Amino acid sequence: MSDAPEDLKDLYAEEMKDLWSANDQMTKVVKKMAGKATDAELKQMFDKAVDGIGKHTEVLKTLIEAAGEKVKKEHCKGMEGLVAEATKHCLGEEAPEAGPVLDAQMIAQYQRMTHYGIAGFGTAAAYAKALGEKDAASKLSAATKEIYGGDEFATKLADTAVNAKAK
Protein backbone atom coordinates (compact mmCIF):
# COMPACT_ATOMS: atom_id res chain seq x y z
CA MET A 1 0.00 0.00 0.00
CA SER A 2 1.31 3.41 -0.95
CA ASP A 3 1.68 6.39 1.38
CA ALA A 4 1.04 8.69 -1.57
CA PRO A 5 -1.58 11.35 -0.98
CA GLU A 6 -4.96 10.48 -2.47
CA ASP A 7 -6.66 13.87 -2.37
CA LEU A 8 -6.29 17.52 -1.40
CA LYS A 9 -7.06 16.76 2.25
CA ASP A 10 -4.04 14.41 2.31
CA LEU A 11 -1.84 17.07 0.67
CA TYR A 12 -3.02 19.63 3.21
CA ALA A 13 -2.19 17.39 6.18
CA GLU A 14 1.20 16.44 4.73
CA GLU A 15 2.07 20.09 4.08
CA MET A 16 1.35 21.04 7.68
CA LYS A 17 3.31 18.09 9.09
CA ASP A 18 6.24 19.01 6.85
CA LEU A 19 6.06 22.64 8.00
CA TRP A 20 6.09 21.57 11.65
CA SER A 21 9.36 19.72 11.05
CA ALA A 22 10.73 22.63 9.01
CA ASN A 23 9.90 25.04 11.84
CA ASP A 24 11.60 22.87 14.45
CA GLN A 25 14.75 22.61 12.34
CA MET A 26 14.80 26.32 11.54
CA THR A 27 14.30 27.28 15.19
CA LYS A 28 17.46 25.46 16.23
CA VAL A 29 19.71 27.16 13.68
CA VAL A 30 18.17 30.62 14.09
CA LYS A 31 18.76 30.43 17.85
CA LYS A 32 22.42 29.67 17.16
CA MET A 33 22.67 32.48 14.60
CA ALA A 34 21.16 34.92 17.14
CA GLY A 35 24.03 34.06 19.45
CA LYS A 36 26.56 34.94 16.73
CA ALA A 37 24.92 38.14 15.45
CA THR A 38 26.88 41.31 16.18
CA ASP A 39 24.29 43.76 14.83
CA ALA A 40 21.81 44.46 17.66
CA GLU A 41 18.81 44.74 15.32
CA LEU A 42 19.75 41.46 13.64
CA LYS A 43 19.98 39.68 16.98
CA GLN A 44 16.61 41.13 17.96
CA MET A 45 15.13 40.02 14.61
CA PHE A 46 16.37 36.46 15.13
CA ASP A 47 14.99 36.36 18.68
CA LYS A 48 11.62 37.62 17.43
CA ALA A 49 11.71 35.07 14.60
CA VAL A 50 12.20 32.20 17.06
CA ASP A 51 9.11 33.36 18.97
CA GLY A 52 7.10 33.66 15.75
CA ILE A 53 8.17 30.23 14.52
CA GLY A 54 7.05 28.74 17.84
CA LYS A 55 3.67 30.45 17.53
CA HIS A 56 3.28 29.16 13.96
CA THR A 57 4.16 25.64 15.07
CA GLU A 58 1.38 25.74 17.68
CA VAL A 59 -1.05 26.83 14.94
CA LEU A 60 0.06 23.88 12.80
CA LYS A 61 -0.43 21.38 15.64
CA THR A 62 -3.92 22.72 16.31
CA LEU A 63 -4.87 22.58 12.63
CA ILE A 64 -3.46 19.08 12.16
CA GLU A 65 -5.61 17.89 15.05
CA ALA A 66 -8.66 19.80 13.73
CA ALA A 67 -8.18 18.06 10.37
CA GLY A 68 -8.61 14.72 12.16
CA GLU A 69 -4.99 13.75 11.65
CA LYS A 70 -2.51 12.20 14.04
CA VAL A 71 -0.59 15.11 15.58
CA LYS A 72 2.92 14.28 14.45
CA LYS A 73 5.48 15.89 12.20
CA GLU A 74 7.09 14.39 9.12
CA HIS A 75 10.78 15.08 8.60
CA CYS A 76 11.27 17.92 6.14
CA LYS A 77 14.21 17.18 3.87
CA GLY A 78 13.91 20.57 2.15
CA MET A 79 14.54 22.49 5.37
CA GLU A 80 17.19 19.93 6.34
CA GLY A 81 19.20 21.07 3.32
CA LEU A 82 18.64 24.75 4.05
CA VAL A 83 19.66 24.28 7.68
CA ALA A 84 22.77 22.37 6.59
CA GLU A 85 23.71 25.29 4.33
CA ALA A 86 23.07 27.84 7.09
CA THR A 87 25.13 25.78 9.51
CA LYS A 88 27.99 25.43 7.04
CA HIS A 89 28.08 29.10 6.04
CA CYS A 90 27.21 30.74 9.36
CA LEU A 91 28.23 28.41 12.16
CA GLY A 92 30.80 26.03 10.72
CA GLU A 93 34.32 26.15 9.35
CA GLU A 94 33.23 28.12 6.27
CA ALA A 95 31.65 30.90 8.34
CA PRO A 96 33.25 34.35 8.26
CA GLU A 97 34.67 35.76 11.50
CA ALA A 98 32.07 37.32 13.80
CA GLY A 99 31.15 40.77 12.52
CA PRO A 100 29.41 42.47 9.61
CA VAL A 101 30.33 39.87 6.96
CA LEU A 102 28.92 37.07 9.10
CA ASP A 103 25.83 39.17 9.84
CA ALA A 104 25.29 39.64 6.08
CA GLN A 105 25.77 35.91 5.50
CA MET A 106 23.28 35.08 8.25
CA ILE A 107 20.64 37.34 6.70
CA ALA A 108 21.06 35.55 3.37
CA GLN A 109 20.70 32.12 4.95
CA TYR A 110 17.78 33.24 7.12
CA GLN A 111 15.97 34.52 4.04
CA ARG A 112 16.46 31.23 2.21
CA MET A 113 14.77 29.46 5.13
CA THR A 114 11.95 32.02 5.39
CA HIS A 115 11.20 31.67 1.69
CA TYR A 116 10.61 27.96 2.27
CA GLY A 117 8.17 28.92 5.03
CA ILE A 118 6.39 31.46 2.83
CA ALA A 119 5.92 28.85 0.10
CA GLY A 120 4.77 26.16 2.54
CA PHE A 121 2.39 28.25 4.62
CA GLY A 122 0.98 29.87 1.50
CA THR A 123 0.36 26.47 -0.04
CA ALA A 124 -1.28 25.16 3.13
CA ALA A 125 -3.49 28.26 3.24
CA ALA A 126 -4.55 27.70 -0.38
CA TYR A 127 -5.36 24.04 0.35
CA ALA A 128 -7.39 25.01 3.44
CA LYS A 129 -9.32 27.59 1.41
CA ALA A 130 -10.07 25.07 -1.34
CA LEU A 131 -11.26 22.58 1.29
CA GLY A 132 -13.63 25.16 2.76
CA GLU A 133 -11.65 25.43 6.00
CA LYS A 134 -12.07 29.19 6.39
CA ASP A 135 -10.65 29.47 9.91
CA ALA A 136 -7.60 27.38 9.04
CA ALA A 137 -7.06 29.33 5.81
CA SER A 138 -7.22 32.58 7.78
CA LYS A 139 -4.69 31.37 10.39
CA LEU A 140 -2.30 30.04 7.75
CA SER A 141 -2.60 33.22 5.67
CA ALA A 142 -1.85 35.30 8.77
CA ALA A 143 1.26 33.19 9.43
CA THR A 144 2.34 33.64 5.80
CA LYS A 145 2.00 37.42 6.15
CA GLU A 146 4.04 37.39 9.37
CA ILE A 147 6.79 35.38 7.67
CA TYR A 148 6.75 37.85 4.76
CA GLY A 149 7.11 40.64 7.30
CA GLY A 150 10.20 39.03 8.80
CA ASP A 151 11.68 38.54 5.36
CA GLU A 152 11.01 42.17 4.41
CA PHE A 153 12.58 43.37 7.66
CA ALA A 154 15.67 41.26 6.95
CA THR A 155 15.95 42.85 3.50
CA LYS A 156 15.58 46.34 4.99
CA LEU A 157 18.22 45.58 7.62
CA ALA A 158 20.61 44.28 4.97
CA ASP A 159 19.97 47.24 2.66
CA THR A 160 20.20 49.99 5.27
CA ALA A 161 22.95 48.76 7.57
CA VAL A 162 24.47 45.31 7.47
CA ASN A 163 25.60 45.10 3.84
CA ALA A 164 27.23 48.54 3.98
CA LYS A 165 29.18 47.52 7.10
CA ALA A 166 30.22 44.25 5.44
CA LYS A 167 31.45 46.10 2.34
PDB file of N, CA and C in Angstrom, residues 90-152:
ATOM      1  N   CYS A  90      27.346  29.779   8.266  1.00  0.00           N
ATOM      2  CA  CYS A  90      27.205  30.743   9.364  1.00  0.00           C
ATOM      3  C   CYS A  90      27.765  30.253  10.691  1.00  0.00           C
ATOM      4  N   LEU A  91      27.840  28.956  10.863  1.00  0.00           N
ATOM      5  CA  LEU A  91      28.235  28.410  12.164  1.00  0.00           C
ATOM      6  C   LEU A  91      29.422  27.465  12.085  1.00  0.00           C
ATOM      7  N   GLY A  92      29.750  27.030  10.890  1.00  0.00           N
ATOM      8  CA  GLY A  92      30.805  26.032  10.721  1.00  0.00           C
ATOM      9  C   GLY A  92      32.126  26.632  10.274  1.00  0.00           C
ATOM     10  N   GLU A  93      32.967  25.760   9.763  1.00  0.00           N
ATOM     11  CA  GLU A  93      34.323  26.154   9.352  1.00  0.00           C
ATOM     12  C   GLU A  93      34.325  27.170   8.222  1.00  0.00           C
ATOM     13  N   GLU A  94      33.274  27.187   7.400  1.00  0.00           N
ATOM     14  CA  GLU A  94      33.229  28.123   6.268  1.00  0.00           C
ATOM     15  C   GLU A  94      32.585  29.457   6.631  1.00  0.00           C
ATOM     16  N   ALA A  95      32.272  29.645   7.916  1.00  0.00           N
ATOM     17  CA  ALA A  95      31.649  30.901   8.344  1.00  0.00           C
ATOM     18  C   ALA A  95      32.694  31.996   8.458  1.00  0.00           C
ATOM     19  N   PRO A  96      32.344  33.209   8.055  1.00  0.00           N
ATOM     20  CA  PRO A  96      33.252  34.345   8.264  1.00  0.00           C
ATOM     21  C   PRO A  96      33.447  34.583   9.771  1.00  0.00           C
ATOM     22  N   GLU A  97      34.478  35.354  10.097  1.00  0.00           N
ATOM     23  CA  GLU A  97      34.666  35.755  11.497  1.00  0.00           C
ATOM     24  C   GLU A  97      33.444  36.556  11.950  1.00  0.00           C
ATOM     25  N   ALA A  98      33.177  36.544  13.254  1.00  0.00           N
ATOM     26  CA  ALA A  98      32.067  37.316  13.797  1.00  0.00           C
ATOM     27  C   ALA A  98      32.218  38.777  13.385  1.00  0.00           C
ATOM     28  N   GLY A  99      31.128  39.379  12.961  1.00  0.00           N
ATOM     29  CA  GLY A  99      31.149  40.769  12.524  1.00  0.00           C
ATOM     30  C   GLY A  99      30.203  40.984  11.369  1.00  0.00           C
ATOM     31  N   PRO A 100      30.352  42.101  10.663  1.00  0.00           N
ATOM     32  CA  PRO A 100      29.409  42.474   9.607  1.00  0.00           C
ATOM     33  C   PRO A 100      29.294  41.471   8.455  1.00  0.00           C
ATOM     34  N   VAL A 101      30.398  40.838   8.067  1.00  0.00           N
ATOM     35  CA  VAL A 101      30.331  39.874   6.958  1.00  0.00           C
ATOM     36  C   VAL A 101      29.508  38.658   7.382  1.00  0.00           C
ATOM     37  N   LEU A 102      29.718  38.187   8.600  1.00  0.00           N
ATOM     38  CA  LEU A 102      28.916  37.068   9.101  1.00  0.00           C
ATOM     39  C   LEU A 102      27.453  37.489   9.235  1.00  0.00           C
ATOM     40  N   ASP A 103      27.212  38.693   9.720  1.00  0.00           N
ATOM     41  CA  ASP A 103      25.831  39.169   9.836  1.00  0.00           C
ATOM     42  C   ASP A 103      25.150  39.164   8.464  1.00  0.00           C
ATOM     43  N   ALA A 104      25.844  39.637   7.428  1.00  0.00           N
ATOM     44  CA  ALA A 104      25.287  39.641   6.076  1.00  0.00           C
ATOM     45  C   ALA A 104      25.015  38.215   5.595  1.00  0.00           C
ATOM     46  N   GLN A 105      25.936  37.321   5.882  1.00  0.00           N
ATOM     47  CA  GLN A 105      25.768  35.913   5.497  1.00  0.00           C
ATOM     48  C   GLN A 105      24.558  35.301   6.210  1.00  0.00           C
ATOM     49  N   MET A 106      24.394  35.638   7.492  1.00  0.00           N
ATOM     50  CA  MET A 106      23.279  35.077   8.252  1.00  0.00           C
ATOM     51  C   MET A 106      21.939  35.584   7.724  1.00  0.00           C
ATOM     52  N   ILE A 107      21.878  36.832   7.288  1.00  0.00           N
ATOM     53  CA  ILE A 107      20.640  37.340   6.697  1.00  0.00           C
ATOM     54  C   ILE A 107      20.306  36.545   5.440  1.00  0.00           C
ATOM     55  N   ALA A 108      21.294  36.311   4.602  1.00  0.00           N
ATOM     56  CA  ALA A 108      21.061  35.553   3.367  1.00  0.00           C
ATOM     57  C   ALA A 108      20.527  34.154   3.669  1.00  0.00           C
ATOM     58  N   GLN A 109      21.140  33.477   4.617  1.00  0.00           N
ATOM     59  CA  GLN A 109      20.702  32.124   4.953  1.00  0.00           C
ATOM     60  C   GLN A 109      19.326  32.122   5.614  1.00  0.00           C
ATOM     61  N   TYR A 110      19.086  33.104   6.468  1.00  0.00           N
ATOM     62  CA  TYR A 110      17.778  33.236   7.117  1.00  0.00           C
ATOM     63  C   TYR A 110      16.688  33.427   6.055  1.00  0.00           C
ATOM     64  N   GLN A 111      16.966  34.272   5.068  1.00  0.00           N
ATOM     65  CA  GLN A 111      15.968  34.519   4.039  1.00  0.00           C
ATOM     66  C   GLN A 111      15.694  33.277   3.196  1.00  0.00           C
ATOM     67  N   ARG A 112      16.702  32.476   2.946  1.00  0.00           N
ATOM     68  CA  ARG A 112      16.461  31.226   2.214  1.00  0.00           C
ATOM     69  C   ARG A 112      15.476  30.359   2.987  1.00  0.00           C
ATOM     70  N   MET A 113      15.667  30.273   4.301  1.00  0.00           N
ATOM     71  CA  MET A 113      14.768  29.456   5.126  1.00  0.00           C
ATOM     72  C   MET A 113      13.367  30.070   5.204  1.00  0.00           C
ATOM     73  N   THR A 114      13.279  31.400   5.314  1.00  0.00           N
ATOM     74  CA  THR A 114      11.953  32.018   5.393  1.00  0.00           C
ATOM     75  C   THR A 114      11.191  31.850   4.082  1.00  0.00           C
ATOM     76  N   HIS A 115      11.894  31.850   2.970  1.00  0.00           N
ATOM     77  CA  HIS A 115      11.205  31.671   1.694  1.00  0.00           C
ATOM     78  C   HIS A 115      10.571  30.283   1.610  1.00  0.00           C
ATOM     79  N   TYR A 116      11.212  29.289   2.189  1.00  0.00           N
ATOM     80  CA  TYR A 116      10.612  27.957   2.267  1.00  0.00           C
ATOM     81  C   TYR A 116       9.314  28.044   3.071  1.00  0.00           C
ATOM     82  N   GLY A 117       9.363  28.764   4.194  1.00  0.00           N
ATOM     83  CA  GLY A 117       8.174  28.919   5.025  1.00  0.00           C
ATOM     84  C   GLY A 117       7.056  29.657   4.308  1.00  0.00           C
ATOM     85  N   ILE A 118       7.400  30.710   3.584  1.00  0.00           N
ATOM     86  CA  ILE A 118       6.393  31.461   2.829  1.00  0.00           C
ATOM     87  C   ILE A 118       5.701  30.537   1.829  1.00  0.00           C
ATOM     88  N   ALA A 119       6.486  29.761   1.097  1.00  0.00           N
ATOM     89  CA  ALA A 119       5.917  28.845   0.104  1.00  0.00           C
ATOM     90  C   ALA A 119       5.034  27.791   0.781  1.00  0.00           C
ATOM     91  N   GLY A 120       5.517  27.224   1.869  1.00  0.00           N
ATOM     92  CA  GLY A 120       4.768  26.164   2.537  1.00  0.00           C
ATOM     93  C   GLY A 120       3.491  26.649   3.198  1.00  0.00           C
ATOM     94  N   PHE A 121       3.589  27.731   3.956  1.00  0.00           N
ATOM     95  CA  PHE A 121       2.394  28.247   4.620  1.00  0.00           C
ATOM     96  C   PHE A 121       1.385  28.776   3.605  1.00  0.00           C
ATOM     97  N   GLY A 122       1.883  29.403   2.548  1.00  0.00           N
ATOM     98  CA  GLY A 122       0.978  29.875   1.501  1.00  0.00           C
ATOM     99  C   GLY A 122       0.260  28.729   0.821  1.00  0.00           C
ATOM    100  N   THR A 123       0.968  27.655   0.563  1.00  0.00           N
ATOM    101  CA  THR A 123       0.363  26.469  -0.042  1.00  0.00           C
ATOM    102  C   THR A 123      -0.681  25.864   0.884  1.00  0.00           C
ATOM    103  N   ALA A 124      -0.333  25.721   2.167  1.00  0.00           N
ATOM    104  CA  ALA A 124      -1.275  25.156   3.133  1.00  0.00           C
ATOM    105  C   ALA A 124      -2.529  26.029   3.230  1.00  0.00           C
ATOM    106  N   ALA A 125      -2.345  27.352   3.199  1.00  0.00           N
ATOM    107  CA  ALA A 125      -3.494  28.259   3.243  1.00  0.00           C
ATOM    108  C   ALA A 125      -4.390  28.070   2.018  1.00  0.00           C
ATOM    109  N   ALA A 126      -3.781  27.907   0.857  1.00  0.00           N
ATOM    110  CA  ALA A 126      -4.553  27.697  -0.376  1.00  0.00           C
ATOM    111  C   ALA A 126      -5.313  26.373  -0.322  1.00  0.00           C
ATOM    112  N   TYR A 127      -4.680  25.331   0.191  1.00  0.00           N
ATOM    113  CA  TYR A 127      -5.365  24.045   0.346  1.00  0.00           C
ATOM    114  C   TYR A 127      -6.544  24.178   1.300  1.00  0.00           C
ATOM    115  N   ALA A 128      -6.318  24.839   2.450  1.00  0.00           N
ATOM    116  CA  ALA A 128      -7.388  25.007   3.436  1.00  0.00           C
ATOM    117  C   ALA A 128      -8.562  25.758   2.819  1.00  0.00           C
ATOM    118  N   LYS A 129      -8.268  26.808   2.057  1.00  0.00           N
ATOM    119  CA  LYS A 129      -9.322  27.591   1.408  1.00  0.00           C
ATOM    120  C   LYS A 129     -10.111  26.711   0.441  1.00  0.00           C
ATOM    121  N   ALA A 130      -9.410  25.936  -0.365  1.00  0.00           N
ATOM    122  CA  ALA A 130     -10.067  25.066  -1.341  1.00  0.00           C
ATOM    123  C   ALA A 130     -10.919  23.996  -0.655  1.00  0.00           C
ATOM    124  N   LEU A 131     -10.509  23.596   0.534  1.00  0.00           N
ATOM    125  CA  LEU A 131     -11.258  22.579   1.293  1.00  0.00           C
ATOM    126  C   LEU A 131     -12.407  23.192   2.098  1.00  0.00           C
ATOM    127  N   GLY A 132     -12.561  24.510   2.025  1.00  0.00           N
ATOM    128  CA  GLY A 132     -13.631  25.163   2.756  1.00  0.00           C
ATOM    129  C   GLY A 132     -13.336  25.373   4.226  1.00  0.00           C
ATOM    130  N   GLU A 133     -12.078  25.244   4.596  1.00  0.00           N
ATOM    131  CA  GLU A 133     -11.646  25.428   5.996  1.00  0.00           C
ATOM    132  C   GLU A 133     -11.267  26.893   6.185  1.00  0.00           C
ATOM    133  N   LYS A 134     -12.289  27.741   6.351  1.00  0.00           N
ATOM    134  CA  LYS A 134     -12.066  29.188   6.386  1.00  0.00           C
ATOM    135  C   LYS A 134     -11.190  29.630   7.555  1.00  0.00           C
ATOM    136  N   ASP A 135     -11.432  29.083   8.739  1.00  0.00           N
ATOM    137  CA  ASP A 135     -10.650  29.470   9.914  1.00  0.00           C
ATOM    138  C   ASP A 135      -9.184  29.061   9.737  1.00  0.00           C
ATOM    139  N   ALA A 136      -8.966  27.854   9.269  1.00  0.00           N
ATOM    140  CA  ALA A 136      -7.602  27.375   9.036  1.00  0.00           C
ATOM    141  C   ALA A 136      -6.917  28.222   7.966  1.00  0.00           C
ATOM    142  N   ALA A 137      -7.636  28.517   6.887  1.00  0.00           N
ATOM    143  CA  ALA A 137      -7.064  29.335   5.815  1.00  0.00           C
ATOM    144  C   ALA A 137      -6.670  30.702   6.346  1.00  0.00           C
ATOM    145  N   SER A 138      -7.508  31.271   7.204  1.00  0.00           N
ATOM    146  CA  SER A 138      -7.217  32.580   7.785  1.00  0.00           C
ATOM    147  C   SER A 138      -5.965  32.532   8.663  1.00  0.00           C
ATOM    148  N   LYS A 139      -5.857  31.514   9.494  1.00  0.00           N
ATOM    149  CA  LYS A 139      -4.693  31.374  10.385  1.00  0.00           C
ATOM    150  C   LYS A 139      -3.414  31.143   9.585  1.00  0.00           C
ATOM    151  N   LEU A 140      -3.489  30.321   8.568  1.00  0.00           N
ATOM    152  CA  LEU A 140      -2.304  30.039   7.748  1.00  0.00           C
ATOM    153  C   LEU A 140      -1.914  31.253   6.905  1.00  0.00           C
ATOM    154  N   SER A 141      -2.900  31.994   6.421  1.00  0.00           N
ATOM    155  CA  SER A 141      -2.602  33.224   5.674  1.00  0.00           C
ATOM    156  C   SER A 141      -1.958  34.260   6.582  1.00  0.00           C
ATOM    157  N   ALA A 142      -2.439  34.359   7.813  1.00  0.00           N
ATOM    158  CA  ALA A 142      -1.850  35.299   8.772  1.00  0.00           C
ATOM    159  C   ALA A 142      -0.397  34.929   9.049  1.00  0.00           C
ATOM    160  N   ALA A 143      -0.124  33.637   9.208  1.00  0.00           N
ATOM    161  CA  ALA A 143       1.255  33.186   9.430  1.00  0.00           C
ATOM    162  C   ALA A 143       2.122  33.523   8.222  1.00  0.00           C
ATOM    163  N   THR A 144       1.592  33.320   7.024  1.00  0.00           N
ATOM    164  CA  THR A 144       2.337  33.640   5.802  1.00  0.00           C
ATOM    165  C   THR A 144       2.698  35.122   5.778  1.00  0.00           C
ATOM    166  N   LYS A 145       1.748  35.978   6.133  1.00  0.00           N
ATOM    167  CA  LYS A 145       2.004  37.421   6.154  1.00  0.00           C
ATOM    168  C   LYS A 145       3.063  37.777   7.192  1.00  0.00           C
ATOM    169  N   GLU A 146       3.031  37.126   8.342  1.00  0.00           N
ATOM    170  CA  GLU A 146       4.038  37.386   9.374  1.00  0.00           C
ATOM    171  C   GLU A 146       5.427  36.977   8.891  1.00  0.00           C
ATOM    172  N   ILE A 147       5.506  35.850   8.195  1.00  0.00           N
ATOM    173  CA  ILE A 147       6.792  35.384   7.669  1.00  0.00           C
ATOM    174  C   ILE A 147       7.296  36.370   6.604  1.00  0.00           C
ATOM    175  N   TYR A 148       6.395  36.815   5.742  1.00  0.00           N
ATOM    176  CA  TYR A 148       6.753  37.849   4.759  1.00  0.00           C
ATOM    177  C   TYR A 148       7.312  39.077   5.468  1.00  0.00           C
ATOM    178  N   GLY A 149       6.660  39.475   6.550  1.00  0.00           N
ATOM    179  CA  GLY A 149       7.110  40.642   7.304  1.00  0.00           C
ATOM    180  C   GLY A 149       8.527  40.475   7.814  1.00  0.00           C
ATOM    181  N   GLY A 150       8.839  39.299   8.331  1.00  0.00           N
ATOM    182  CA  GLY A 150      10.201  39.025   8.798  1.00  0.00           C
ATOM    183  C   GLY A 150      11.207  39.067   7.669  1.00  0.00           C
ATOM    184  N   ASP A 151      10.813  38.531   6.526  1.00  0.00           N
ATOM    185  CA  ASP A 151      11.680  38.544   5.357  1.00  0.00           C
ATOM    186  C   ASP A 151      11.926  39.978   4.879  1.00  0.00           C
ATOM    187  N   GLU A 152      10.865  40.773   4.838  1.00  0.00           N
ATOM    188  CA  GLU A 152      11.006  42.169   4.414  1.00  0.00           C
ATOM    189  C   GLU A 152      11.879  42.960   5.382  1.00  0.00           C
TER     190      GLU A 152
END
